[in-house]
């Protein structure tokens, strides 16, 4: 199996931007090096927030967990915060079992992440904007 790393930018209603990393496929020993290279390039740009959207990640092994941990460290060193969204049942179970990412907020969806951002900013965007 293969892995695609899709990186995009996303802004909330207040203009705060986050880099969204969508991992599609299998993150294992065969694909970890490619994922790590893509994430290292992103880390150099020092995004303030990185959201890993794992809705289409179908498999994760110890090499994949290492990529996520190393990326979190790299983003934090640059002042960024890491969030996880849309974990499949099997990926959530792996992360729960190994307790690999303590302290990382996990959200059920991008909408839940946006609601969290609005809450921490103490504001709610007006409807229709």
mmCIF file of C-alpha atoms in Angstrom:
data_model
loop_
_atom_site.group_PDB
_atom_site.id
_atom_site.type_symbol
_atom_site.label_atom_id
_atom_site.label_comp_id
_atom_site.label_asym_id
_atom_site.label_seq_id
_atom_site.Cartn_x
_atom_site.Cartn_y
_atom_site.Cartn_z
ATOM 1 C CA UNK A 1 0.000 0.000 0.000
ATOM 2 C CA UNK A 2 1.003 3.606 -0.445
ATOM 3 C CA UNK A 3 0.655 6.867 1.387
ATOM 4 C CA UNK A 4 -0.291 10.305 0.112
ATOM 5 C CA UNK A 5 0.556 13.370 2.175
ATOM 6 C CA UNK A 6 -1.738 16.259 1.274
ATOM 7 C CA UNK A 7 -0.905 19.610 2.846
ATOM 8 C CA UNK A 8 -3.164 22.648 2.667
ATOM 9 C CA UNK A 9 -3.882 25.829 4.603
ATOM 10 C CA UNK A 10 -7.125 26.550 6.402
ATOM 11 C CA UNK A 11 -8.328 29.767 8.031
ATOM 12 C CA UNK A 12 -11.029 30.159 10.647
ATOM 13 C CA UNK A 13 -13.478 33.057 10.860
ATOM 14 C CA UNK A 14 -11.009 35.223 12.790
ATOM 15 C CA UNK A 15 -8.267 34.723 10.204
ATOM 16 C CA UNK A 16 -6.109 32.338 12.225
ATOM 17 C CA UNK A 17 -4.516 29.847 9.856
ATOM 18 C CA UNK A 18 -3.603 26.220 10.322
ATOM 19 C CA UNK A 19 -1.762 23.816 8.100
ATOM 20 C CA UNK A 20 -3.889 20.743 7.456
ATOM 21 C CA UNK A 21 -2.035 17.494 6.812
ATOM 22 C CA UNK A 22 -4.181 14.738 5.329
ATOM 23 C CA UNK A 23 -2.585 11.318 5.453
ATOM 24 C CA UNK A 24 -4.211 8.990 2.936
ATOM 25 C CA UNK A 25 -3.354 5.293 2.901
ATOM 26 C CA UNK A 26 -0.872 3.382 5.022
ATOM 27 C CA UNK A 27 1.726 4.945 7.334
ATOM 28 C CA UNK A 28 4.171 2.138 8.013
ATOM 29 C CA UNK A 29 7.855 1.241 7.650
ATOM 30 C CA UNK A 30 7.604 1.429 3.847
ATOM 31 C CA UNK A 31 6.046 4.899 3.730
ATOM 32 C CA UNK A 32 7.397 6.562 6.883
ATOM 33 C CA UNK A 33 10.506 8.114 5.301
ATOM 34 C CA UNK A 34 8.507 9.869 2.575
ATOM 35 C CA UNK A 35 6.008 11.168 5.136
ATOM 36 C CA UNK A 36 8.810 12.378 7.391
ATOM 37 C CA UNK A 37 10.435 14.299 4.528
ATOM 38 C CA UNK A 38 7.163 16.048 3.627
ATOM 39 C CA UNK A 39 6.491 16.950 7.259
ATOM 40 C CA UNK A 40 10.048 18.208 7.808
ATOM 41 C CA UNK A 41 9.584 20.631 4.908
ATOM 42 C CA UNK A 42 6.329 21.848 6.458
ATOM 43 C CA UNK A 43 7.999 22.229 9.869
ATOM 44 C CA UNK A 44 10.585 24.572 8.332
ATOM 45 C CA UNK A 45 7.779 27.014 7.504
ATOM 46 C CA UNK A 46 6.892 27.130 11.247
ATOM 47 C CA UNK A 47 3.099 26.972 11.001
ATOM 48 C CA UNK A 48 1.377 28.136 14.210
ATOM 49 C CA UNK A 49 -1.028 25.173 14.137
ATOM 50 C CA UNK A 50 -0.919 21.829 12.372
ATOM 51 C CA UNK A 51 -4.023 19.685 12.079
ATOM 52 C CA UNK A 52 -3.502 16.052 11.128
ATOM 53 C CA UNK A 53 -6.685 14.895 9.377
ATOM 54 C CA UNK A 54 -6.504 11.114 9.643
ATOM 55 C CA UNK A 55 -9.914 10.239 8.169
ATOM 56 C CA UNK A 56 -8.329 8.346 5.290
ATOM 57 C CA UNK A 57 -5.377 6.821 7.134
ATOM 58 C CA UNK A 58 -6.142 3.111 6.986
ATOM 59 C CA UNK A 59 -3.167 1.645 8.861
ATOM 60 C CA UNK A 60 -0.556 2.851 11.336
ATOM 61 C CA UNK A 61 2.403 0.914 12.751
ATOM 62 C CA UNK A 62 5.291 1.824 15.045
ATOM 63 C CA UNK A 63 7.143 3.580 12.208
ATOM 64 C CA UNK A 64 4.086 5.726 11.607
ATOM 65 C CA UNK A 65 3.783 6.547 15.289
ATOM 66 C CA UNK A 66 7.439 7.587 15.232
ATOM 67 C CA UNK A 67 6.687 9.946 12.317
ATOM 68 C CA UNK A 68 3.818 11.541 14.236
ATOM 69 C CA UNK A 69 5.926 11.917 17.385
ATOM 70 C CA UNK A 70 8.925 13.355 15.533
ATOM 71 C CA UNK A 71 6.673 15.760 13.651
ATOM 72 C CA UNK A 72 5.035 16.927 16.856
ATOM 73 C CA UNK A 73 8.457 17.632 18.346
ATOM 74 C CA UNK A 74 9.574 19.502 15.207
ATOM 75 C CA UNK A 75 6.429 21.647 15.095
ATOM 76 C CA UNK A 76 6.597 22.421 18.816
ATOM 77 C CA UNK A 77 10.238 23.497 18.516
ATOM 78 C CA UNK A 78 9.083 26.045 15.935
ATOM 79 C CA UNK A 79 6.302 27.250 18.248
ATOM 80 C CA UNK A 80 3.460 25.311 16.634
ATOM 81 C CA UNK A 81 0.644 23.293 18.150
ATOM 82 C CA UNK A 82 -0.458 19.895 16.826
ATOM 83 C CA UNK A 83 -4.037 18.612 16.684
ATOM 84 C CA UNK A 84 -5.527 15.359 15.400
ATOM 85 C CA UNK A 85 -8.928 15.042 13.724
ATOM 86 C CA UNK A 86 -11.082 12.367 12.130
ATOM 87 C CA UNK A 87 -9.304 9.317 13.501
ATOM 88 C CA UNK A 88 -10.660 6.029 12.257
ATOM 89 C CA UNK A 89 -11.608 3.518 14.907
ATOM 90 C CA UNK A 90 -8.509 1.391 14.231
ATOM 91 C CA UNK A 91 -6.047 4.302 14.254
ATOM 92 C CA UNK A 92 -7.582 5.716 17.452
ATOM 93 C CA UNK A 93 -7.281 2.289 19.036
ATOM 94 C CA UNK A 94 -3.579 2.031 18.140
ATOM 95 C CA UNK A 95 -2.857 5.471 19.619
ATOM 96 C CA UNK A 96 -4.904 4.674 22.725
ATOM 97 C CA UNK A 97 -3.162 1.338 23.254
ATOM 98 C CA UNK A 98 0.355 2.710 22.999
ATOM 99 C CA UNK A 99 -0.503 6.087 24.532
ATOM 100 C CA UNK A 100 1.877 7.554 21.983
ATOM 101 C CA UNK A 101 0.701 11.137 21.866
ATOM 102 C CA UNK A 102 -0.137 12.317 25.370
ATOM 103 C CA UNK A 103 -1.272 15.893 25.535
ATOM 104 C CA UNK A 104 -2.319 16.084 21.877
ATOM 105 C CA UNK A 105 -5.928 17.196 21.491
ATOM 106 C CA UNK A 106 -7.982 14.858 19.330
ATOM 107 C CA UNK A 107 -11.142 16.075 17.600
ATOM 108 C CA UNK A 108 -13.847 14.035 15.919
ATOM 109 C CA UNK A 109 -14.013 16.336 12.885
ATOM 110 C CA UNK A 110 -12.749 19.583 11.396
ATOM 111 C CA UNK A 111 -16.023 21.185 12.523
ATOM 112 C CA UNK A 112 -15.290 20.175 16.122
ATOM 113 C CA UNK A 113 -11.797 21.645 15.752
ATOM 114 C CA UNK A 114 -13.266 24.931 14.422
ATOM 115 C CA UNK A 115 -15.718 25.067 17.337
ATOM 116 C CA UNK A 116 -12.803 24.604 19.746
ATOM 117 C CA UNK A 117 -10.873 27.440 18.095
ATOM 118 C CA UNK A 118 -13.881 29.734 18.365
ATOM 119 C CA UNK A 119 -14.303 28.801 22.030
ATOM 120 C CA UNK A 120 -10.676 29.483 22.992
ATOM 121 C CA UNK A 121 -10.856 32.841 21.261
ATOM 122 C CA UNK A 122 -14.006 33.732 23.159
ATOM 123 C CA UNK A 123 -15.929 34.569 20.049
ATOM 124 C CA UNK A 124 -18.433 33.091 17.696
ATOM 125 C CA UNK A 125 -18.507 34.132 14.036
ATOM 126 C CA UNK A 126 -21.768 35.680 12.836
ATOM 127 C CA UNK A 127 -24.028 33.438 10.798
ATOM 128 C CA UNK A 128 -23.846 34.034 7.061
ATOM 129 C CA UNK A 129 -20.333 35.415 6.974
#
